[in-house]
mmCIF file of C-alpha atoms and ligand atoms in Angstrom:
data_model
loop_
_atom_site.group_PDB
_atom_site.id
_atom_site.type_symbol
_atom_site.label_atom_id
_atom_site.label_comp_id
_atom_site.label_asym_id
_atom_site.label_seq_id
_atom_site.Cartn_x
_atom_site.Cartn_y
_atom_site.Cartn_z
ATOM 1 C CA MET A 13 0.021 0.285 0.020
ATOM 2 C CA PRO A 14 1.801 3.448 -1.154
ATOM 3 C CA GLN A 15 2.645 5.663 2.441
ATOM 4 C CA ARG A 16 1.280 9.010 3.132
ATOM 5 C CA PRO A 17 2.721 11.727 1.292
ATOM 6 C CA TYR A 18 5.437 12.777 4.411
ATOM 7 C CA ILE A 19 6.063 16.747 5.030
ATOM 8 C CA VAL A 20 8.582 17.378 7.731
ATOM 9 C CA GLY A 21 9.194 20.755 9.205
ATOM 10 C CA ASN A 22 13.205 21.538 10.343
ATOM 11 C CA TRP A 23 12.844 23.976 12.545
ATOM 12 C CA LYS A 24 16.229 23.905 12.636
ATOM 13 C CA MET A 25 18.255 27.238 15.187
ATOM 14 C CA ASN A 26 14.565 28.313 15.383
ATOM 15 C CA GLY A 27 11.705 28.724 18.236
ATOM 16 C CA THR A 28 11.555 29.684 21.896
ATOM 17 C CA ARG A 29 8.361 28.956 23.490
ATOM 18 C CA ALA A 30 6.086 31.515 21.625
ATOM 19 C CA MET A 31 6.714 29.386 18.813
ATOM 20 C CA LEU A 32 4.734 26.673 20.942
ATOM 21 C CA SER A 33 1.454 28.728 19.516
ATOM 22 C CA GLU A 34 2.693 27.624 15.608
ATOM 23 C CA ALA A 35 3.250 24.226 16.720
ATOM 24 C CA ARG A 36 -0.421 24.010 17.765
ATOM 25 C CA ALA A 37 -1.807 25.783 14.975
ATOM 26 C CA ILE A 38 -0.208 22.410 12.258
ATOM 27 C CA ASP A 39 -0.725 19.901 14.995
ATOM 28 C CA ARG A 40 -4.931 21.470 14.287
ATOM 29 C CA ALA A 41 -4.605 21.715 10.955
ATOM 30 C CA ALA A 42 -3.045 18.229 10.373
ATOM 31 C CA GLN A 43 -5.915 17.066 11.784
ATOM 32 C CA ARG A 44 -7.919 18.455 9.282
ATOM 33 C CA HIS A 45 -5.435 17.009 6.676
ATOM 34 C CA MET A 46 -4.457 13.253 7.098
ATOM 35 C CA LYS A 47 -3.815 12.286 4.324
ATOM 36 C CA VAL A 48 -0.673 13.685 4.755
ATOM 37 C CA GLU A 49 1.544 12.218 7.175
ATOM 38 C CA VAL A 50 2.992 15.972 8.286
ATOM 39 C CA ALA A 51 5.959 16.100 11.522
ATOM 40 C CA VAL A 52 7.961 19.166 13.171
ATOM 41 C CA ALA A 53 11.625 18.833 14.120
ATOM 42 C CA PRO A 54 12.016 21.541 16.576
ATOM 43 C CA PRO A 55 15.332 22.813 18.857
ATOM 44 C CA TYR A 56 16.028 20.754 21.948
ATOM 45 C CA THR A 57 14.480 22.961 24.253
ATOM 46 C CA LEU A 58 11.084 23.175 22.814
ATOM 47 C CA LEU A 59 11.406 19.035 21.792
ATOM 48 C CA HIS A 60 8.938 18.115 24.602
ATOM 49 C CA ALA A 61 6.634 20.893 25.038
ATOM 50 C CA VAL A 62 5.565 20.581 21.328
ATOM 51 C CA HIS A 63 5.337 16.559 22.272
ATOM 52 C CA ARG A 64 3.132 16.982 25.252
ATOM 53 C CA GLU A 65 1.137 19.778 23.328
ATOM 54 C CA ALA A 66 0.803 17.666 19.525
ATOM 55 C CA ALA A 67 -2.278 14.669 19.473
ATOM 56 C CA GLN A 68 -1.407 14.442 14.831
ATOM 57 C CA ILE A 69 2.085 15.222 14.381
ATOM 58 C CA ALA A 70 4.693 13.846 14.790
ATOM 59 C CA VAL A 71 7.167 15.279 16.749
ATOM 60 C CA GLY A 72 11.210 14.694 16.106
ATOM 61 C CA ALA A 73 15.395 15.474 16.572
ATOM 62 C CA GLN A 74 17.780 17.428 14.459
ATOM 63 C CA ASP A 75 20.650 15.136 15.477
ATOM 64 C CA CYS A 76 21.473 12.811 18.029
ATOM 65 C CA HIS A 77 24.754 11.441 19.989
ATOM 66 C CA PRO A 78 25.902 7.365 18.443
ATOM 67 C CA GLY A 79 26.905 7.552 22.348
ATOM 68 C CA GLU A 80 23.952 5.928 24.367
ATOM 69 C CA GLU A 81 24.938 8.159 28.026
ATOM 70 C CA GLY A 82 28.414 9.446 29.352
ATOM 71 C CA ALA A 83 30.647 12.259 29.568
ATOM 72 C CA HIS A 84 30.138 14.135 26.266
ATOM 73 C CA THR A 85 30.127 17.961 27.031
ATOM 74 C CA GLY A 86 26.531 19.432 25.715
ATOM 75 C CA ASP A 87 25.156 16.390 23.415
ATOM 76 C CA ILE A 88 22.262 14.919 24.431
ATOM 77 C CA SER A 89 21.896 10.687 22.923
ATOM 78 C CA ALA A 90 18.936 9.161 21.052
ATOM 79 C CA THR A 91 17.517 7.466 24.483
ATOM 80 C CA MET A 92 17.358 10.652 25.699
ATOM 81 C CA LEU A 93 15.445 12.171 22.937
ATOM 82 C CA ALA A 94 13.095 9.332 22.288
ATOM 83 C CA ASP A 95 12.615 9.653 26.392
ATOM 84 C CA ALA A 96 11.427 14.014 25.686
ATOM 85 C CA GLY A 97 9.387 12.419 22.940
ATOM 86 C CA ALA A 98 10.407 12.696 20.005
ATOM 87 C CA LYS A 99 10.272 9.777 17.820
ATOM 88 C CA PHE A 100 12.301 10.259 15.389
ATOM 89 C CA VAL A 101 15.400 11.969 14.116
ATOM 90 C CA ILE A 102 17.373 13.707 11.178
ATOM 91 C CA LEU A 103 20.353 12.787 10.325
ATOM 92 C CA GLY A 104 23.499 14.281 8.657
ATOM 93 C CA HIS A 105 22.056 17.466 7.032
ATOM 94 C CA SER A 106 24.679 18.795 5.372
ATOM 95 C CA GLU A 107 24.830 22.122 7.926
ATOM 96 C CA ARG A 108 25.588 18.597 10.452
ATOM 97 C CA ARG A 109 28.002 17.868 7.475
ATOM 98 C CA MET A 110 29.867 21.012 6.213
ATOM 99 C CA GLY A 111 29.208 22.980 9.724
ATOM 100 C CA HIS A 112 30.178 20.212 12.279
ATOM 101 C CA GLY A 113 32.887 18.796 9.991
ATOM 102 C CA GLU A 114 30.068 14.926 10.206
ATOM 103 C CA SER A 115 31.642 12.146 8.277
ATOM 104 C CA ASN A 116 29.551 9.160 6.948
ATOM 105 C CA GLU A 117 30.963 7.067 8.977
ATOM 106 C CA LEU A 118 29.334 9.194 12.599
ATOM 107 C CA VAL A 119 26.165 9.818 10.405
ATOM 108 C CA ARG A 120 25.656 5.908 10.127
ATOM 109 C CA THR A 121 26.215 5.832 13.936
ATOM 110 C CA LYS A 122 23.799 7.703 14.637
ATOM 111 C CA ALA A 123 21.462 6.149 12.546
ATOM 112 C CA GLU A 124 22.545 3.411 14.593
ATOM 113 C CA ALA A 125 21.862 4.515 17.899
ATOM 114 C CA ALA A 126 18.267 6.158 16.756
ATOM 115 C CA LEU A 127 17.327 3.300 15.745
ATOM 116 C CA ASP A 128 18.207 1.414 18.228
ATOM 117 C CA ALA A 129 16.282 4.126 20.323
ATOM 118 C CA GLY A 130 13.092 3.219 18.638
ATOM 119 C CA MET A 131 13.138 6.178 16.143
ATOM 120 C CA ARG A 132 12.950 6.757 13.050
ATOM 121 C CA VAL A 133 15.562 7.919 10.724
ATOM 122 C CA ILE A 134 15.115 10.592 7.844
ATOM 123 C CA MET A 135 18.784 10.197 6.139
ATOM 124 C CA CYS A 136 19.792 13.384 4.248
ATOM 125 C CA CYS A 137 22.345 13.486 1.722
ATOM 126 C CA GLY A 138 23.273 16.387 -1.213
ATOM 127 C CA GLU A 139 25.845 17.407 -4.004
ATOM 128 C CA THR A 140 27.728 21.250 -3.809
ATOM 129 C CA GLU A 141 26.920 22.951 -6.645
ATOM 130 C CA GLU A 142 30.139 22.238 -7.939
ATOM 131 C CA THR A 143 29.920 18.831 -6.721
ATOM 132 C CA ARG A 144 26.838 19.492 -9.691
ATOM 133 C CA ASN A 145 28.178 21.547 -11.975
ATOM 134 C CA SER A 146 30.755 18.749 -12.591
ATOM 135 C CA GLY A 147 28.860 16.326 -13.790
ATOM 136 C CA LYS A 148 29.207 13.980 -10.515
ATOM 137 C CA ALA A 149 26.628 14.501 -8.488
ATOM 138 C CA THR A 150 24.603 11.112 -8.518
ATOM 139 C CA GLY A 151 27.684 9.610 -8.128
ATOM 140 C CA PHE A 152 28.288 11.204 -5.124
ATOM 141 C CA VAL A 153 24.953 11.264 -3.671
ATOM 142 C CA LEU A 154 24.813 7.012 -3.306
ATOM 143 C CA ASP A 155 28.024 7.024 -2.617
ATOM 144 C CA GLN A 156 27.354 9.273 0.522
ATOM 145 C CA LEU A 157 23.968 7.142 1.488
ATOM 146 C CA ARG A 158 25.871 4.075 0.773
ATOM 147 C CA ALA A 159 28.429 5.244 3.271
ATOM 148 C CA SER A 160 25.735 6.817 6.048
ATOM 149 C CA LEU A 161 22.868 4.333 5.970
ATOM 150 C CA PRO A 162 23.399 1.375 8.466
ATOM 151 C CA GLU A 163 22.637 -2.312 6.728
ATOM 152 C CA GLN A 164 20.905 -4.257 9.349
ATOM 153 C CA VAL A 165 17.701 -2.852 9.587
ATOM 154 C CA GLU A 166 14.487 -3.695 11.050
ATOM 155 C CA ASN A 167 11.649 -2.839 8.735
ATOM 156 C CA PRO A 168 13.384 -0.164 6.668
ATOM 157 C CA LEU A 169 9.577 0.693 5.567
ATOM 158 C CA GLU A 170 8.714 2.221 8.757
ATOM 159 C CA SER A 171 12.060 3.077 9.898
ATOM 160 C CA ILE A 172 14.073 5.059 7.506
ATOM 161 C CA ALA A 173 13.111 7.925 5.456
ATOM 162 C CA ILE A 174 15.965 9.912 2.824
ATOM 163 C CA ALA A 175 15.922 13.349 1.991
ATOM 164 C CA TYR A 176 17.548 14.226 -1.376
ATOM 165 C CA GLU A 177 18.699 17.702 -0.451
ATOM 166 C CA PRO A 178 21.426 19.280 -3.045
ATOM 167 C CA VAL A 179 23.269 21.377 -0.585
ATOM 168 C CA TRP A 180 22.386 24.616 -3.453
ATOM 169 C CA ALA A 181 18.884 24.832 -3.106
ATOM 170 C CA ILE A 182 18.713 25.169 0.761
ATOM 171 C CA GLY A 183 18.035 28.206 1.989
ATOM 172 C CA THR A 184 18.261 30.000 -0.705
ATOM 173 C CA GLY A 185 15.516 30.127 -3.251
ATOM 174 C CA LYS A 186 16.333 28.037 -5.890
ATOM 175 C CA ALA A 187 14.907 25.106 -5.657
ATOM 176 C CA ALA A 188 15.950 22.093 -7.966
ATOM 177 C CA THR A 189 14.556 21.011 -11.184
ATOM 178 C CA VAL A 190 11.172 18.664 -11.486
ATOM 179 C CA GLN A 191 13.194 16.570 -13.804
ATOM 180 C CA ASP A 192 17.053 16.707 -11.709
ATOM 181 C CA ILE A 193 15.134 15.992 -8.498
ATOM 182 C CA GLY A 194 13.180 12.368 -10.208
ATOM 183 C CA GLU A 195 16.180 11.567 -11.766
ATOM 184 C CA MET A 196 18.380 11.749 -8.407
ATOM 185 C CA HIS A 197 14.776 9.813 -6.484
ATOM 186 C CA GLY A 198 15.131 7.539 -9.455
ATOM 187 C CA ALA A 199 18.935 6.684 -8.530
ATOM 188 C CA ILE A 200 18.019 6.586 -5.016
ATOM 189 C CA ARG A 201 15.634 4.466 -5.392
ATOM 190 C CA THR A 202 17.431 1.547 -7.334
ATOM 191 C CA LEU A 203 20.233 1.924 -4.491
ATOM 192 C CA LEU A 204 17.520 1.226 -1.705
ATOM 193 C CA ILE A 205 16.428 -2.051 -3.476
ATOM 194 C CA ASP A 206 19.431 -2.973 -3.413
ATOM 195 C CA LEU A 207 20.450 -2.350 0.181
ATOM 196 C CA TYR A 208 16.709 -3.324 1.587
ATOM 197 C CA GLY A 209 15.115 -5.735 -1.172
ATOM 198 C CA GLU A 210 12.285 -5.192 -3.628
ATOM 199 C CA GLU A 211 9.482 -5.660 -1.208
ATOM 200 C CA GLN A 212 10.985 -2.728 1.712
ATOM 201 C CA GLY A 213 12.853 -0.797 -0.924
ATOM 202 C CA ILE A 214 10.231 0.060 -3.560
ATOM 203 C CA GLU A 215 7.900 1.910 -0.634
ATOM 204 C CA ILE A 216 10.486 4.234 1.312
ATOM 205 C CA ARG A 217 9.181 7.669 1.168
ATOM 206 C CA ILE A 218 12.792 9.459 -0.609
ATOM 207 C CA LEU A 219 11.457 13.252 0.598
ATOM 208 C CA TYR A 220 12.507 16.566 -1.828
ATOM 209 C CA GLY A 221 14.270 19.046 0.602
ATOM 210 C CA GLY A 222 15.448 22.528 -0.784
ATOM 211 C CA SER A 223 13.491 26.152 -1.155
ATOM 212 C CA VAL A 224 10.336 24.442 -1.320
ATOM 213 C CA ASN A 225 7.247 27.021 -0.372
ATOM 214 C CA PRO A 226 3.584 26.853 -0.959
ATOM 215 C CA GLU A 227 4.208 28.092 -4.179
ATOM 216 C CA ASN A 228 6.124 26.003 -6.125
ATOM 217 C CA ALA A 229 5.382 22.574 -3.419
ATOM 218 C CA ARG A 230 2.760 21.578 -6.202
ATOM 219 C CA GLU A 231 5.573 21.070 -8.926
ATOM 220 C CA LEU A 232 8.716 20.007 -6.854
ATOM 221 C CA LEU A 233 5.727 17.137 -4.705
ATOM 222 C CA GLY A 234 5.206 16.104 -8.307
ATOM 223 C CA ALA A 235 8.491 15.485 -9.312
ATOM 224 C CA ASP A 236 9.298 11.146 -10.032
ATOM 225 C CA GLU A 237 9.527 9.265 -6.766
ATOM 226 C CA VAL A 238 8.871 12.409 -4.013
ATOM 227 C CA GLY A 239 7.192 11.456 -1.591
ATOM 228 C CA GLY A 240 6.686 14.439 0.552
ATOM 229 C CA ALA A 241 9.441 17.161 1.305
ATOM 230 C CA LEU A 242 11.856 18.467 4.535
ATOM 231 C CA ILE A 243 10.783 21.843 5.000
ATOM 232 C CA GLY A 244 13.236 24.675 6.953
ATOM 233 C CA GLY A 245 12.325 28.407 6.111
ATOM 234 C CA ALA A 246 9.019 28.027 5.347
ATOM 235 C CA SER A 247 7.814 25.795 8.571
ATOM 236 C CA LEU A 248 8.033 28.173 10.591
ATOM 237 C CA THR A 249 4.932 29.650 10.407
ATOM 238 C CA ALA A 250 1.387 27.241 10.369
ATOM 239 C CA ASP A 251 0.512 28.962 7.464
ATOM 240 C CA SER A 252 3.282 28.815 5.209
ATOM 241 C CA PHE A 253 3.612 24.980 6.239
ATOM 242 C CA MET A 254 0.356 23.397 6.533
ATOM 243 C CA GLY A 255 0.344 25.421 2.826
ATOM 244 C CA ILE A 256 2.650 22.503 1.654
ATOM 245 C CA ALA A 257 1.236 20.468 2.855
ATOM 246 C CA LEU A 258 -2.301 21.310 1.327
ATOM 247 C CA ALA A 259 -0.184 20.623 -1.812
ATOM 248 C CA ALA A 260 0.870 17.424 -0.724
ATOM 249 C CA GLY A 261 -2.624 15.779 -0.286
ATOM 250 C CA GLU A 262 -3.863 17.446 -3.021
ATOM 251 C CA ILE A 263 -1.618 15.612 -5.565
ATOM 252 C CA GLU A 264 -2.374 12.090 -4.072
ATOM 253 C CA ASP A 265 -6.147 12.976 -5.015
ATOM 254 C CA ASN A 266 -4.957 12.940 -8.937
HETATM 255 C C1 PEP B 9 16.793 22.059 5.363
HETATM 256 O O1 PEP B 9 17.964 22.723 5.556
HETATM 257 O O2 PEP B 9 16.437 21.121 5.694
HETATM 258 C C2 PEP B 9 15.853 22.696 3.963
HETATM 259 C C3 PEP B 9 15.276 22.209 3.854
HETATM 260 O O3 PEP B 9 16.135 24.470 4.029
HETATM 261 P P1 PEP B 9 14.939 24.983 2.667
HETATM 262 O O4 PEP B 9 13.540 24.858 2.527
HETATM 263 O O5 PEP B 9 14.969 26.576 4.021
HETATM 264 O O6 PEP B 9 15.614 25.532 1.918
#
């Protein structure tokens, strides 16, 4: 059975308790759009509060430490996130790979920890503009994913989602084209089938991320093999975020 479109907001380092009203509005709207699976990853400081307020949306984190506990000042383990109500964790975002020097191997150990803690992993991948211009984007993204994804995954269909986010499209207002998205998602699909088998690999959702907004959502989400979107800037208000969710629901109607 095809999965519902998965629309995930990444609030990044944005939001104080004043943002809880947006989370409530997102949750209320999500209750009216049940054909779409809506989720939000607020900063750690709001995770538990959003979780407590949410009746419909899932709440997740934007990173985790690979260890379970111990002397890691400033870090948060997957077990602690799950305890605070997190149902998923975004891993391997380019802002962590580039801003914090995270290797594929580190990202993979984080993913293993998150899965062990019972959370879904949204695994990010994506090429820089330089790599795209050199014609090597597909090879780069597939190598990145192969090295970042855990091999042994129980029920990958439920516990893994992929987010293809070209680095040059994040926060720039310059989204990838429908053709580029379709080609990259098709290549990622082949990899997922190879890694996790035909039955589950064919259904794992591949999200697109990078300058998605309510105006372009219908076109971008209509690209081949797109199972939803990971949204940064446009997820910070309920109006724009749920505008994207609405567009996703309409595509499903067609
Ligand atoms: C992101 O950083 O995950 C993202 C997709 O950002 P934006 O929507 O702002 O481009």
